[in-house]
PDB file of C-alpha atoms in Angstrom:
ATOM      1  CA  UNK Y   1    -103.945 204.225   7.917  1.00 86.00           C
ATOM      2  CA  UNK Y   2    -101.521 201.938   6.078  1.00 86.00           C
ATOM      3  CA  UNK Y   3     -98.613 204.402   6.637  1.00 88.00           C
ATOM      4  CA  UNK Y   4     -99.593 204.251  10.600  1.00 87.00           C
ATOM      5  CA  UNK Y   5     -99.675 200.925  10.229  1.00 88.00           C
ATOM      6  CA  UNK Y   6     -96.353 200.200   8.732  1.00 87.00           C
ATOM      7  CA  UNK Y   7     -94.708 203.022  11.892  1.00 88.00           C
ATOM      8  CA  UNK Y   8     -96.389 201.167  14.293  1.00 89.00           C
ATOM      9  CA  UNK Y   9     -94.856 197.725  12.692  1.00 90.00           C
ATOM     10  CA  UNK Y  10     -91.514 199.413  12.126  1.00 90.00           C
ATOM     11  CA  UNK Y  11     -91.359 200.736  15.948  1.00 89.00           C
ATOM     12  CA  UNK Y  12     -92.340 196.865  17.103  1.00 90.00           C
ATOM     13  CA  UNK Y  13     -89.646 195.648  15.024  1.00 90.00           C
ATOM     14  CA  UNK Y  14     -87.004 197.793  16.713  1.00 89.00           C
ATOM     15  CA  UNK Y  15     -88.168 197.245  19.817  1.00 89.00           C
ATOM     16  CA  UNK Y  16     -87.839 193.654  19.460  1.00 90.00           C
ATOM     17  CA  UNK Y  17     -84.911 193.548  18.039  1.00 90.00           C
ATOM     18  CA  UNK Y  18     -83.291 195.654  21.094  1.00 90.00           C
ATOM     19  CA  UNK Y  19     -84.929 193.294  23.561  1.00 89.00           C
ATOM     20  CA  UNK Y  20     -83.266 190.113  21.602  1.00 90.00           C
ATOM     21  CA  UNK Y  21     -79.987 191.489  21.472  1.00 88.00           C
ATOM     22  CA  UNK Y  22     -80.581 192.458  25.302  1.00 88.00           C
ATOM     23  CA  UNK Y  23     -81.376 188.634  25.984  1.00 88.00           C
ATOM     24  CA  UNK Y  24     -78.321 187.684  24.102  1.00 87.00           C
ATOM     25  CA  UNK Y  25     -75.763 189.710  25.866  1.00 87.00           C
ATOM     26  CA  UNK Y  26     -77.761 188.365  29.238  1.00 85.00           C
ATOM     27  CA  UNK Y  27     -77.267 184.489  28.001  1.00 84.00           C
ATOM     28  CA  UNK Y  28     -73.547 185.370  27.006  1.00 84.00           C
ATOM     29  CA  UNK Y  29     -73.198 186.817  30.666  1.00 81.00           C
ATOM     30  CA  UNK Y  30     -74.460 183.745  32.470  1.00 76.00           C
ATOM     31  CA  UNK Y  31     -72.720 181.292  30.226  1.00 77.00           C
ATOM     32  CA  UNK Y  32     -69.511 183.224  31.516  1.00 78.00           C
ATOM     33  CA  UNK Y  33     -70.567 183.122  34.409  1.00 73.00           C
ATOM     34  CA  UNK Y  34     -71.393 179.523  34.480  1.00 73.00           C
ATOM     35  CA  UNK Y  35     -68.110 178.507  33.053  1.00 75.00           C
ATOM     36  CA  UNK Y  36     -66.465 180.638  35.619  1.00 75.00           C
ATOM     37  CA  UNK Y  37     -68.071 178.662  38.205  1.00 71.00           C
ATOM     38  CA  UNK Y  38     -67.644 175.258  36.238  1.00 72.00           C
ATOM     39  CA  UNK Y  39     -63.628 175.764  36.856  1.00 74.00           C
ATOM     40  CA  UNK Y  40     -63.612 176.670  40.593  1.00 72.00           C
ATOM     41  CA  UNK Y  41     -66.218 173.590  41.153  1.00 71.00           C
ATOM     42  CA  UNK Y  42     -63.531 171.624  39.416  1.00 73.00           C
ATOM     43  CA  UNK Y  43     -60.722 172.737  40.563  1.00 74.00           C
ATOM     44  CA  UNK Y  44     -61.568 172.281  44.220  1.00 74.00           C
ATOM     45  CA  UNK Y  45     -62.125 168.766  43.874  1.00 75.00           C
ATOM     46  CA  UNK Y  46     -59.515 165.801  44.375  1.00 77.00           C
ATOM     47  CA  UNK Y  47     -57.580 164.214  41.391  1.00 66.00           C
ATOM     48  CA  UNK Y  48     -58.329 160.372  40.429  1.00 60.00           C
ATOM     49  CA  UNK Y  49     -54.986 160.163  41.577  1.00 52.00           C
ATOM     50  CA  UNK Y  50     -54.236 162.151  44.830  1.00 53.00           C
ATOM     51  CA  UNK Y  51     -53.749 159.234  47.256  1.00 56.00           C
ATOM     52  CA  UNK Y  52     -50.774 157.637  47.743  1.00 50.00           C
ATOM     53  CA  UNK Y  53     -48.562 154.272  48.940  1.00 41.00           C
ATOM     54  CA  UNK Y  54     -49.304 155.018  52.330  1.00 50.00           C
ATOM     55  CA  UNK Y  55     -53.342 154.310  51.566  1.00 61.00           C
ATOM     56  CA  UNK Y  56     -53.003 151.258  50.092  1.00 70.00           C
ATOM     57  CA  UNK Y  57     -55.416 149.645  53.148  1.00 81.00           C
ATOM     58  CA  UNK Y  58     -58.073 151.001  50.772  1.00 87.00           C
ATOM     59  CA  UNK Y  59     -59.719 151.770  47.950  1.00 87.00           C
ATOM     60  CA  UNK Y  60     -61.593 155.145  46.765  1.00 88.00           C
ATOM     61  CA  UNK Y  61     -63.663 156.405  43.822  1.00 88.00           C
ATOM     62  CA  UNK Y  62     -65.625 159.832  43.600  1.00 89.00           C
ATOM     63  CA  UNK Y  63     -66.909 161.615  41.077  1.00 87.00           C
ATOM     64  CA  UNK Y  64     -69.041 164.482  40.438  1.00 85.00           C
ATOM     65  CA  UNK Y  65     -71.529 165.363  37.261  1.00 81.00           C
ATOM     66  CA  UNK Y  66     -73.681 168.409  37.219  1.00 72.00           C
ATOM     67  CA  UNK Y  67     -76.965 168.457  36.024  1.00 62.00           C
ATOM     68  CA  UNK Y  68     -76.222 171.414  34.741  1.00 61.00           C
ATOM     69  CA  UNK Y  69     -73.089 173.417  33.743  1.00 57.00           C
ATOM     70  CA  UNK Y  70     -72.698 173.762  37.197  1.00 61.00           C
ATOM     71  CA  UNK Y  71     -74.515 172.117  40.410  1.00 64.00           C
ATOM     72  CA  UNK Y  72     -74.260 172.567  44.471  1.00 74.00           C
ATOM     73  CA  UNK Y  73     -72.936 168.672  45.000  1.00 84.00           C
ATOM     74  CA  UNK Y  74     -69.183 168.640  46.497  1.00 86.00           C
ATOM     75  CA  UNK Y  75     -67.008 166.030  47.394  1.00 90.00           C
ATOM     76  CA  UNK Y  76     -63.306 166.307  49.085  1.00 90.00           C
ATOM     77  CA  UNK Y  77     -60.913 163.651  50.999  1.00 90.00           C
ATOM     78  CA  UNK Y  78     -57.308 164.317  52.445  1.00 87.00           C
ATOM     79  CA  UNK Y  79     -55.142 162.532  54.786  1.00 86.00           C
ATOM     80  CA  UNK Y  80     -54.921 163.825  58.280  1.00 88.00           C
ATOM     81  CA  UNK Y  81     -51.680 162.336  59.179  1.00 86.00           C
ATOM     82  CA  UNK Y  82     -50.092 159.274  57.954  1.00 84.00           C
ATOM     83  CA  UNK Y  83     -53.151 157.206  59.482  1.00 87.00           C
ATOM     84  CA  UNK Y  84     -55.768 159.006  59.586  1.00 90.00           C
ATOM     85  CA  UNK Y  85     -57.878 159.930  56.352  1.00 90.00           C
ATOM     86  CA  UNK Y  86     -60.490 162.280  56.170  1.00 92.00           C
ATOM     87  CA  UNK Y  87     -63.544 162.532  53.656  1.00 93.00           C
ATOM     88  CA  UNK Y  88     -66.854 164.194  52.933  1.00 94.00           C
ATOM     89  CA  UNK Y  89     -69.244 164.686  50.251  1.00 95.00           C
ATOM     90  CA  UNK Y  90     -72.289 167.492  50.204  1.00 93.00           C
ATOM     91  CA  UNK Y  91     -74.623 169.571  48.996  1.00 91.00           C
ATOM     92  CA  UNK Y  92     -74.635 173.419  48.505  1.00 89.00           C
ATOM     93  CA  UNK Y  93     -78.522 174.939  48.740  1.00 85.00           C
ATOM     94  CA  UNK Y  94     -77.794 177.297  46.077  1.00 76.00           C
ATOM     95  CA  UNK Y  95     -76.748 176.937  42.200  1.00 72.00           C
ATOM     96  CA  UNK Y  96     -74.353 178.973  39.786  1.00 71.00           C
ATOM     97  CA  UNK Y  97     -71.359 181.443  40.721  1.00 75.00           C
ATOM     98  CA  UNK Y  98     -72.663 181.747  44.586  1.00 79.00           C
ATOM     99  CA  UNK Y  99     -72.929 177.911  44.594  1.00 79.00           C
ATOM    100  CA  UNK Y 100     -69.507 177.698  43.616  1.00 78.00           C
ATOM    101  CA  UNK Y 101     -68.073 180.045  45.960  1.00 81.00           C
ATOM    102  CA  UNK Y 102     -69.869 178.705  49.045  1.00 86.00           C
ATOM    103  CA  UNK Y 103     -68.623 175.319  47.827  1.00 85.00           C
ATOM    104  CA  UNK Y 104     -64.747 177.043  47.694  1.00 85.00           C
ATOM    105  CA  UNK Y 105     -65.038 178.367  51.246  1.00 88.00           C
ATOM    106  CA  UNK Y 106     -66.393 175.269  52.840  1.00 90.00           C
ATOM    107  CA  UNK Y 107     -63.319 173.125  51.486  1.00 90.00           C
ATOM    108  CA  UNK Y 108     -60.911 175.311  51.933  1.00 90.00           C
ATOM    109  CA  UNK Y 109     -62.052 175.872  55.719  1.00 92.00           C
ATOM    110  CA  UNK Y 110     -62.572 172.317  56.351  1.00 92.00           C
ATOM    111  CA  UNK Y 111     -59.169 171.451  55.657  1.00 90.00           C
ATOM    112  CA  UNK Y 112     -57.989 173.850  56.861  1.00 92.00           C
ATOM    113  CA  UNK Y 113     -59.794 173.396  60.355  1.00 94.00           C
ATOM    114  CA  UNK Y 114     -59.255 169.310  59.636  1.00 92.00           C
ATOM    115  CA  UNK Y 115     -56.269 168.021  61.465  1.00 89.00           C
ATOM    116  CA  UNK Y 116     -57.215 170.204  64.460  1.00 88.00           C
ATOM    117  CA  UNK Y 117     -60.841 168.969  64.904  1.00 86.00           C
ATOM    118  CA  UNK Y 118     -59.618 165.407  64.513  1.00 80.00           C
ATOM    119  CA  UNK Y 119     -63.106 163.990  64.751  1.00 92.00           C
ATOM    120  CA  UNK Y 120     -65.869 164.677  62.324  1.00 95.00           C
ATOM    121  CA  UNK Y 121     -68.855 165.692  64.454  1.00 96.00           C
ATOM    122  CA  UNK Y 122     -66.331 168.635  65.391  1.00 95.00           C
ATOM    123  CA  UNK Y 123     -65.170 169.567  62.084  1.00 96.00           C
ATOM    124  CA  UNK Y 124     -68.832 169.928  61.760  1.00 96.00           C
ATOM    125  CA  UNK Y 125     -69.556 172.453  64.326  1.00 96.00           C
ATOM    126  CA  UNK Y 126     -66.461 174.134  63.775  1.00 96.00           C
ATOM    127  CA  UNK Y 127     -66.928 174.361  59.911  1.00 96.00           C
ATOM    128  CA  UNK Y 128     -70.952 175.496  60.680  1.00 95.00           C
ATOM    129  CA  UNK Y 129     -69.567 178.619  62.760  1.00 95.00           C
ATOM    130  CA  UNK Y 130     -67.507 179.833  60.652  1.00 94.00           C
ATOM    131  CA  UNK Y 131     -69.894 179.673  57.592  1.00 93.00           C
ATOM    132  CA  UNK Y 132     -72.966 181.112  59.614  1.00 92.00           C
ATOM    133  CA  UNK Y 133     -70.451 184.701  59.747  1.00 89.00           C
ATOM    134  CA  UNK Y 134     -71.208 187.045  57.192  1.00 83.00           C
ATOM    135  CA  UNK Y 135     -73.815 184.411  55.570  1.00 82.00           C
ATOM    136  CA  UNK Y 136     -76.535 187.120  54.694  1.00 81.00           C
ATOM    137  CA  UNK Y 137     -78.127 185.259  51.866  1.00 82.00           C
ATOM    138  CA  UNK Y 138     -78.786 182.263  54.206  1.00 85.00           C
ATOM    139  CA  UNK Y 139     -77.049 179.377  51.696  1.00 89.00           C
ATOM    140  CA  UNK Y 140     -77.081 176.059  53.455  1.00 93.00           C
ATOM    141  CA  UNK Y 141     -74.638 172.986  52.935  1.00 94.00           C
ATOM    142  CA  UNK Y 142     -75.919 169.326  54.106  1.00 95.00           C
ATOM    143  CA  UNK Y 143     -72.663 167.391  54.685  1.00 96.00           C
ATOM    144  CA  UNK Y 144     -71.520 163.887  55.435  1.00 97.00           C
ATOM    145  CA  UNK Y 145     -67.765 163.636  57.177  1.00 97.00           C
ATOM    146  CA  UNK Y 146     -65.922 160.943  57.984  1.00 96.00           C
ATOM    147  CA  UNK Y 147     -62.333 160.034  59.640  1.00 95.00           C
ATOM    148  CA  UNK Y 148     -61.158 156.282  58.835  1.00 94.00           C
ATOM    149  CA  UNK Y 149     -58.485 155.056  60.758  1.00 93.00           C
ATOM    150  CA  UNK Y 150     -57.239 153.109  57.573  1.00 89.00           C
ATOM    151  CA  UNK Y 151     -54.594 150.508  60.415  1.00 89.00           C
ATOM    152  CA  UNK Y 152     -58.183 149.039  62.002  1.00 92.00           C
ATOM    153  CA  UNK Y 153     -60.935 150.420  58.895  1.00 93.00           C
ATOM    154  CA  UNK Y 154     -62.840 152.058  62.372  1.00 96.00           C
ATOM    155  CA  UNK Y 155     -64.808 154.917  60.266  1.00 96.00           C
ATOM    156  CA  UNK Y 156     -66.466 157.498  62.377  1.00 97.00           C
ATOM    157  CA  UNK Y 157     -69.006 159.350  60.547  1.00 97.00           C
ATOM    158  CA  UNK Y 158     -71.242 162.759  61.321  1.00 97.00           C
ATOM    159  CA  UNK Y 159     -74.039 164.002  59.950  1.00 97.00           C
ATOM    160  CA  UNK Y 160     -75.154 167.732  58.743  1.00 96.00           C
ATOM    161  CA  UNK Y 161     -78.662 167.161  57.227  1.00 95.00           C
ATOM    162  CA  UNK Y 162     -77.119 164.757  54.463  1.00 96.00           C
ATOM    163  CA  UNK Y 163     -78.603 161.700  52.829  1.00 95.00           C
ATOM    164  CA  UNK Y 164     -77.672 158.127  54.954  1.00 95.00           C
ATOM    165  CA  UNK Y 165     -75.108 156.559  53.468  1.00 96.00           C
ATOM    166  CA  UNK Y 166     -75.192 152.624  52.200  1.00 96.00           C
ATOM    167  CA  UNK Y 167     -73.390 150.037  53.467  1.00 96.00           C
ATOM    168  CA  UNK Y 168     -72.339 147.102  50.902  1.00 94.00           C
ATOM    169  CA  UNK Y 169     -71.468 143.774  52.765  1.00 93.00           C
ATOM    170  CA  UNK Y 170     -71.557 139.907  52.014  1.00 90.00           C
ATOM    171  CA  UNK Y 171     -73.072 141.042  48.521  1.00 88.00           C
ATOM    172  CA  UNK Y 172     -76.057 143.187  49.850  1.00 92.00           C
ATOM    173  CA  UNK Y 173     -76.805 146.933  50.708  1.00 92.00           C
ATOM    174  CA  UNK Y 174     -78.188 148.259  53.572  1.00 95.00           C
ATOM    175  CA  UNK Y 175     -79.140 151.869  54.217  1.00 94.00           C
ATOM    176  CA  UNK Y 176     -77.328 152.597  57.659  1.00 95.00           C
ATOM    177  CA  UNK Y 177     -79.463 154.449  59.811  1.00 90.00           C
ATOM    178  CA  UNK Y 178     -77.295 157.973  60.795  1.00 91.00           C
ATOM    179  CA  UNK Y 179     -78.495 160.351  63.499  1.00 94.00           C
ATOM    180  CA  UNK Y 180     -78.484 163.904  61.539  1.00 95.00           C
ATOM    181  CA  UNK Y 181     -78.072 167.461  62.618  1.00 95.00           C
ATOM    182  CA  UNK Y 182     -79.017 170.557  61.110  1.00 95.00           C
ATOM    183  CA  UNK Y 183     -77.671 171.807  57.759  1.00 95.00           C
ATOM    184  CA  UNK Y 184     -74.625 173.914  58.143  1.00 95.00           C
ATOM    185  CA  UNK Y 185     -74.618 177.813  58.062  1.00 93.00           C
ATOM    186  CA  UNK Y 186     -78.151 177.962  59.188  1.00 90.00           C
ATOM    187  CA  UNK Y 187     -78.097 177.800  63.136  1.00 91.00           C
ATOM    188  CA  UNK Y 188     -74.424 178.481  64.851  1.00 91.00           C
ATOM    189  CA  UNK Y 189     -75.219 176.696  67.755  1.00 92.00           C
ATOM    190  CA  UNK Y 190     -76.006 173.346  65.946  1.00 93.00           C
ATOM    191  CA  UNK Y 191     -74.110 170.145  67.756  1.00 94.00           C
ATOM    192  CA  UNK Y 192     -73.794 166.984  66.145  1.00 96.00           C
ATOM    193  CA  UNK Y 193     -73.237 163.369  66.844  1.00 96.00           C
ATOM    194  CA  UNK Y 194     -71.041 160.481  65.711  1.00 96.00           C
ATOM    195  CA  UNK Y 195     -71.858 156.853  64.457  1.00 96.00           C
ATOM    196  CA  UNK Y 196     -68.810 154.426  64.586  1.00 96.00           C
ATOM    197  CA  UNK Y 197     -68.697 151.750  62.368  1.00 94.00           C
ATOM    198  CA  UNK Y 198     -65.988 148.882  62.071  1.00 96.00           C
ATOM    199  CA  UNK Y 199     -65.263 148.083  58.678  1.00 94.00           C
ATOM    200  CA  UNK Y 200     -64.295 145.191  57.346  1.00 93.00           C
ATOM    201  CA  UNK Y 201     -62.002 143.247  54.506  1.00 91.00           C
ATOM    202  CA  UNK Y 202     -64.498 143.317  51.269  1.00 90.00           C
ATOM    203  CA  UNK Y 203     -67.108 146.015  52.815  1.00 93.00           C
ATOM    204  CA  UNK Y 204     -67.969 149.253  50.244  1.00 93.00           C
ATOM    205  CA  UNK Y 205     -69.210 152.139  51.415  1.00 95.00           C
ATOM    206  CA  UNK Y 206     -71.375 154.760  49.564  1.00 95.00           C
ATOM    207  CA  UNK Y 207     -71.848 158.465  50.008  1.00 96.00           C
ATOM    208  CA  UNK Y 208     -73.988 160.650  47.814  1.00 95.00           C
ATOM    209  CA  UNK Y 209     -75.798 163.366  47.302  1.00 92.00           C
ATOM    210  CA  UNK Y 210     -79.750 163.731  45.803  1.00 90.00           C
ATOM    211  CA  UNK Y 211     -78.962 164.030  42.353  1.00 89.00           C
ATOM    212  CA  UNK Y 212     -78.744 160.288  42.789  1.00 92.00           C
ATOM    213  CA  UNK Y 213     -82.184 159.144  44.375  1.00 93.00           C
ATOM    214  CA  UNK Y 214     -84.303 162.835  43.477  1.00 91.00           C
ATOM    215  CA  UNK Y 215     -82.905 162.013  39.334  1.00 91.00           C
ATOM    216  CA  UNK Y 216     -86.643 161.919  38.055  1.00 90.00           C
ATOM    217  CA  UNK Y 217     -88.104 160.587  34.795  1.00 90.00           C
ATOM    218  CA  UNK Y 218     -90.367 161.960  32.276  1.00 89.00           C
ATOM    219  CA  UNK Y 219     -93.315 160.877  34.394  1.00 91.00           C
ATOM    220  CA  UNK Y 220     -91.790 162.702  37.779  1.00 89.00           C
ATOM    221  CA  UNK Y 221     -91.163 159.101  39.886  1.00 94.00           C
ATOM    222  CA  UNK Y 222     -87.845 159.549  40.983  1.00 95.00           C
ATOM    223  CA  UNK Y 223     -84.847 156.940  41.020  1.00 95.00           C
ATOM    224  CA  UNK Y 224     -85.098 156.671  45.257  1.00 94.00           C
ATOM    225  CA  UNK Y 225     -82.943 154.832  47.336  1.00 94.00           C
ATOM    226  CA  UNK Y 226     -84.753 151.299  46.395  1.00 94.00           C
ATOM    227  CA  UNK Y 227     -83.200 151.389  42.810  1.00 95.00           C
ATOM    228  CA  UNK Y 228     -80.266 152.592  44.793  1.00 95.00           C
ATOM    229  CA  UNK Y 229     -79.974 149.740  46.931  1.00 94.00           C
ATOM    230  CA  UNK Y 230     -80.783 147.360  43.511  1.00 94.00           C
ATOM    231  CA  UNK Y 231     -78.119 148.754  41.198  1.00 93.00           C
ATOM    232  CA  UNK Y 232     -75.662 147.971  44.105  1.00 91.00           C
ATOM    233  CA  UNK Y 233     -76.802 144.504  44.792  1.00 92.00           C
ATOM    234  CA  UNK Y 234     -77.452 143.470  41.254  1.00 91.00           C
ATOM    235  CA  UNK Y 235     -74.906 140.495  40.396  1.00 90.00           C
ATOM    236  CA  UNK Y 236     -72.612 140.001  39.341  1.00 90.00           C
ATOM    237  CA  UNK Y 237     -70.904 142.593  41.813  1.00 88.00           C
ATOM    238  CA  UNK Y 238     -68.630 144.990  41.089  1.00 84.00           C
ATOM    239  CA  UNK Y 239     -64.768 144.634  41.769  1.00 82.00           C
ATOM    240  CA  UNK Y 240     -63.744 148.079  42.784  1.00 84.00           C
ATOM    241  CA  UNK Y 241     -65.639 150.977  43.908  1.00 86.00           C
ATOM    242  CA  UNK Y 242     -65.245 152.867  40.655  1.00 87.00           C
ATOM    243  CA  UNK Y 243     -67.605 150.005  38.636  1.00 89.00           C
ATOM    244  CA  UNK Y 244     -70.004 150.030  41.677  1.00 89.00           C
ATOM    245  CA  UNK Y 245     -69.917 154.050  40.812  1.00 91.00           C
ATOM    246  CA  UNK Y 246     -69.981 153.579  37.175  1.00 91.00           C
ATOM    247  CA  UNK Y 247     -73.005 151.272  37.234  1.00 93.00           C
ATOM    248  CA  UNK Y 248     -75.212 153.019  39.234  1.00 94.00           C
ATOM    249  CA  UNK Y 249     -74.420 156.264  37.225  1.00 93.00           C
ATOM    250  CA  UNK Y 250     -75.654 153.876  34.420  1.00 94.00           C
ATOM    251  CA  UNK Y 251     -78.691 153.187  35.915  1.00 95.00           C
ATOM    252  CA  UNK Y 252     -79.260 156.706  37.136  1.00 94.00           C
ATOM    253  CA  UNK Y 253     -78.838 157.971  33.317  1.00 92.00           C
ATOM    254  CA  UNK Y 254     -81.081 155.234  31.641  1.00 93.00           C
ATOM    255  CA  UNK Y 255     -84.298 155.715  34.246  1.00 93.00           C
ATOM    256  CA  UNK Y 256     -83.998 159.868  34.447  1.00 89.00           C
TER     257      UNK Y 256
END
């Protein structure tokens, strides 16, 4: 009985053993792949420093910080011509390597289908038909575009399924209220509309994505657009957008 005993212990032992060093070469795969993905996230996005002279009607700050090694959330923002300047931030359905490649497909073709569309609500349905081809695992991307006529600051802005975003004027916030479409790659008839706004000397806009107001604390409330809206207004008020961006990734990291 002890001998059977020991066999049985020594075959559990190996058997473990194979498993763990199964599960290792599995965690080594992934962490390749998530590094993988981690540089084509990053290297789709715009430099700190990519405008130049010719924007100097405005500022702009974006930045992007996984949750994870690597997240859905994209952001991207190119001149159209020498007045027109286009930009759009989103939010891939999906996580990881096909995350990552989704996210590389939809920048390349909006900018690619950019200075032809001219107006965001057709960048939009343009953009949607060409992701719904070939999309067999039915990934998604919500989306928020924009085209800002930086001579006047008249900002049109469409809406795929995104979060609103928040307009900051005469030191408060207020949540504009954005007719949305559907998310793109899901439906490749989907239409959208536009909402024109007019801004002005001093204004700040925001665009995000959930990881903002869905970051959740240890007892699940999550950071919502009210604590949004207060890390914006709180005084004294930021100077440029990237403190308004800095602060409220503050906030975000001391409540989650």
């Amino acid at each position: 009985r002890l001998t059977q005993a020991f066999d049985g212990m020594r075959r559990q032992l190996a058997r473990h053993l194979e498993q763990l060093t199964r599960a290792t070469r599995e965690q080594e795969r992934l962490r390749s792949e998530l590094e993988i993905a981690h540089q084509i996230q990053v290297a789709l996005l715009p430099s700190e420093h990519y405008l130049d002279a010719r924007c100097a009607m405005f500022e702009l700050h974006a930045t992007l910080r996984p949750a994870r090694a690597v997240g859905g959330d994209l952001y991207s923002y190119f001149m159209l011509d020498q007045q027109h300047f286009c930009l759009m931030v989103g939010d891939v359905s999906d996580k990881g390597i096909p995350a990552a490649l989704f996210m590389a497909r939809a920048i390349t073709l909006a900018k690619a289908l950019a200075p032809r569309a001219r107006q965001p609500a057709q960048l939009l349905v343009q953009l949607n038909r060409e992701l719904c081809q070939g999309n067999d695992s039915c990934m998604f991307i919500t989306l928020l575009c924009g085209v800002l006529d930086t001579s006047t600051g008249h900002l049109v802005l469409s809406s795929a399924g995104h979060e609103p975003p928040i307009l900051h004027r005469d030191g408060k916030g207020e949540l504009m209220e954005i007719e949305t479409g559907p998310a793109i790659g899901l439906d490749e008839e989907a239409d959208y509309v536009e909402h024109e706004l007019e801004l002005r000397a001093g204004d700040t806009l925001l665009m995000y994505t959930d990881g903002i107001t869905e970051a959740g604390a240890a007892d699940g409330e999550m950071f919502g657009i009210e604590r949004t809206l207060a890390s914006l207004d709180r005084p004294p008020l930021p100077v440029d957008p990237g403190d308004f961006t800095d602060r409220l990734m503050t906030d975000v990291d001391a409540f989650a």
